[in-house]
XYZ file of C-alpha atoms in Angstrom:
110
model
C -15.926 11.954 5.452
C -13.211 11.000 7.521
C -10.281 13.696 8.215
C -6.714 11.878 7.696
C -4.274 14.145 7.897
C -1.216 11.746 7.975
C -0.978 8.128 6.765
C 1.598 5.973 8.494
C 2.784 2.226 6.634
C 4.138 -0.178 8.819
C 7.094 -2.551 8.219
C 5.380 -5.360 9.924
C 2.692 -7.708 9.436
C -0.735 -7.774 11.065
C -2.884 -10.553 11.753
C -5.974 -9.699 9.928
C -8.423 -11.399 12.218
C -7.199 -9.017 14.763
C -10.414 -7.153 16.322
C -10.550 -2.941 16.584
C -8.925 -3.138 20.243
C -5.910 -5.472 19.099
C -5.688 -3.468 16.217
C -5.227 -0.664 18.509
C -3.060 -1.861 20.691
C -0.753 -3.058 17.835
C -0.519 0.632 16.497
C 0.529 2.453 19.914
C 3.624 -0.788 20.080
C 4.654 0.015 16.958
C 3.652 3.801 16.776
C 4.005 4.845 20.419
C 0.186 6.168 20.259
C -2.509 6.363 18.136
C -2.835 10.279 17.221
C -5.655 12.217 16.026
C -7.054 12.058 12.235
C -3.923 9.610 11.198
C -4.426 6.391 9.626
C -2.287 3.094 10.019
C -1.435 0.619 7.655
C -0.560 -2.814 8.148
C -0.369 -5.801 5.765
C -0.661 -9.303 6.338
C 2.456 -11.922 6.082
C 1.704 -12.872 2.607
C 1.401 -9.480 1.622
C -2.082 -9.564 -0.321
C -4.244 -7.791 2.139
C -4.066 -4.374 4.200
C -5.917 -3.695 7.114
C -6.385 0.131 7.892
C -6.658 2.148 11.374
C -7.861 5.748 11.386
C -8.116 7.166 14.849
C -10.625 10.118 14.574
C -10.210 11.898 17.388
C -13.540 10.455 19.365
C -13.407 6.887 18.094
C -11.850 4.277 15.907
C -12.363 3.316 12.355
C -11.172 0.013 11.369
C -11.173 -1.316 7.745
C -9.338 -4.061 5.578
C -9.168 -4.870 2.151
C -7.664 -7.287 -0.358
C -4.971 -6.267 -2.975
C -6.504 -6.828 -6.397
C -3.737 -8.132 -8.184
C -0.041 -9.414 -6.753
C 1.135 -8.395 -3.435
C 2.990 -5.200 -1.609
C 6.399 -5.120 -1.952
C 9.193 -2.519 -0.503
C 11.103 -0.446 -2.577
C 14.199 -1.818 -1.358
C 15.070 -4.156 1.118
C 16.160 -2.649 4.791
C 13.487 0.061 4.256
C 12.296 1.130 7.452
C 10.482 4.209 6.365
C 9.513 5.602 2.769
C 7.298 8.749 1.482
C 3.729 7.641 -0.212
C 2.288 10.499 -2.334
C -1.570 10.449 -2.466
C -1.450 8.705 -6.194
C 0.954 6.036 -5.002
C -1.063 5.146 -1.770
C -4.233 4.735 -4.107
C -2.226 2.607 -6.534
C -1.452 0.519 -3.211
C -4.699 0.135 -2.088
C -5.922 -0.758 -6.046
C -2.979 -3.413 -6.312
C -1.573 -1.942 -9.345
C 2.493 -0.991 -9.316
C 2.693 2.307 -7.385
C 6.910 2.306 -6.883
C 7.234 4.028 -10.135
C 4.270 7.190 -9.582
C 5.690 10.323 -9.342
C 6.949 11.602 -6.454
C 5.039 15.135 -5.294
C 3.570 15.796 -2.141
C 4.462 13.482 -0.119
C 2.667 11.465 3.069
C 4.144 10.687 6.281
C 4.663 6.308 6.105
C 6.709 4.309 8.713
């Protein structure tokens, strides 16, 4: 099991045939640095697929996936940052509609 203790979204598209070292380089651009037992999410331009970095501590874990149904949208346009609970970031990941889930505990997204 993989520790994550903060899950970060970003606001611009990956290439998804980016490689682990790409990959990593794109998160310290956008995030300054990869940090410890975080993971970062990117989409692709069209929206349909995420690709996900976790940076354990010792090595990196690199991971992508296809939405099953539609694409990701924003909540609102000029968003630069929002706050994913746990149930809305596995609603993501599924594809269903997760801007309407319940706001609790909140993650850390950019």
């Amino acid at each position: 099991m993989i520790r994550i203790d903060s899950i970060w979204l970003a606001t611009e598209p990956i290439d998804m045939r980016i490689g682990m070292d790409t990959a990593l380089a794109k998160v310290v651009k956008v995030f300054g640095a990869a940090r410890p037992h975080h993971a970062y999410l990117f989409t692709n331009k069209r929206s349909t697929r995420i690709k996900v970095l976790v940076y354990d501590g010792f090595g990196i874990w690199l991971a992508s996936r296809r939405l099953n149904k539609g694409r990701f949208t924003w909540v609102g346009h000029g968003v630069d940052m929002a706050g994913l609970n746990p149930e809305q970031l596995r609603a993501l990941v599924t594809g269903l509609p997760w801007e309407n889930l319940a706001h609790g505990h909140s993650i850390s997204v950019l």
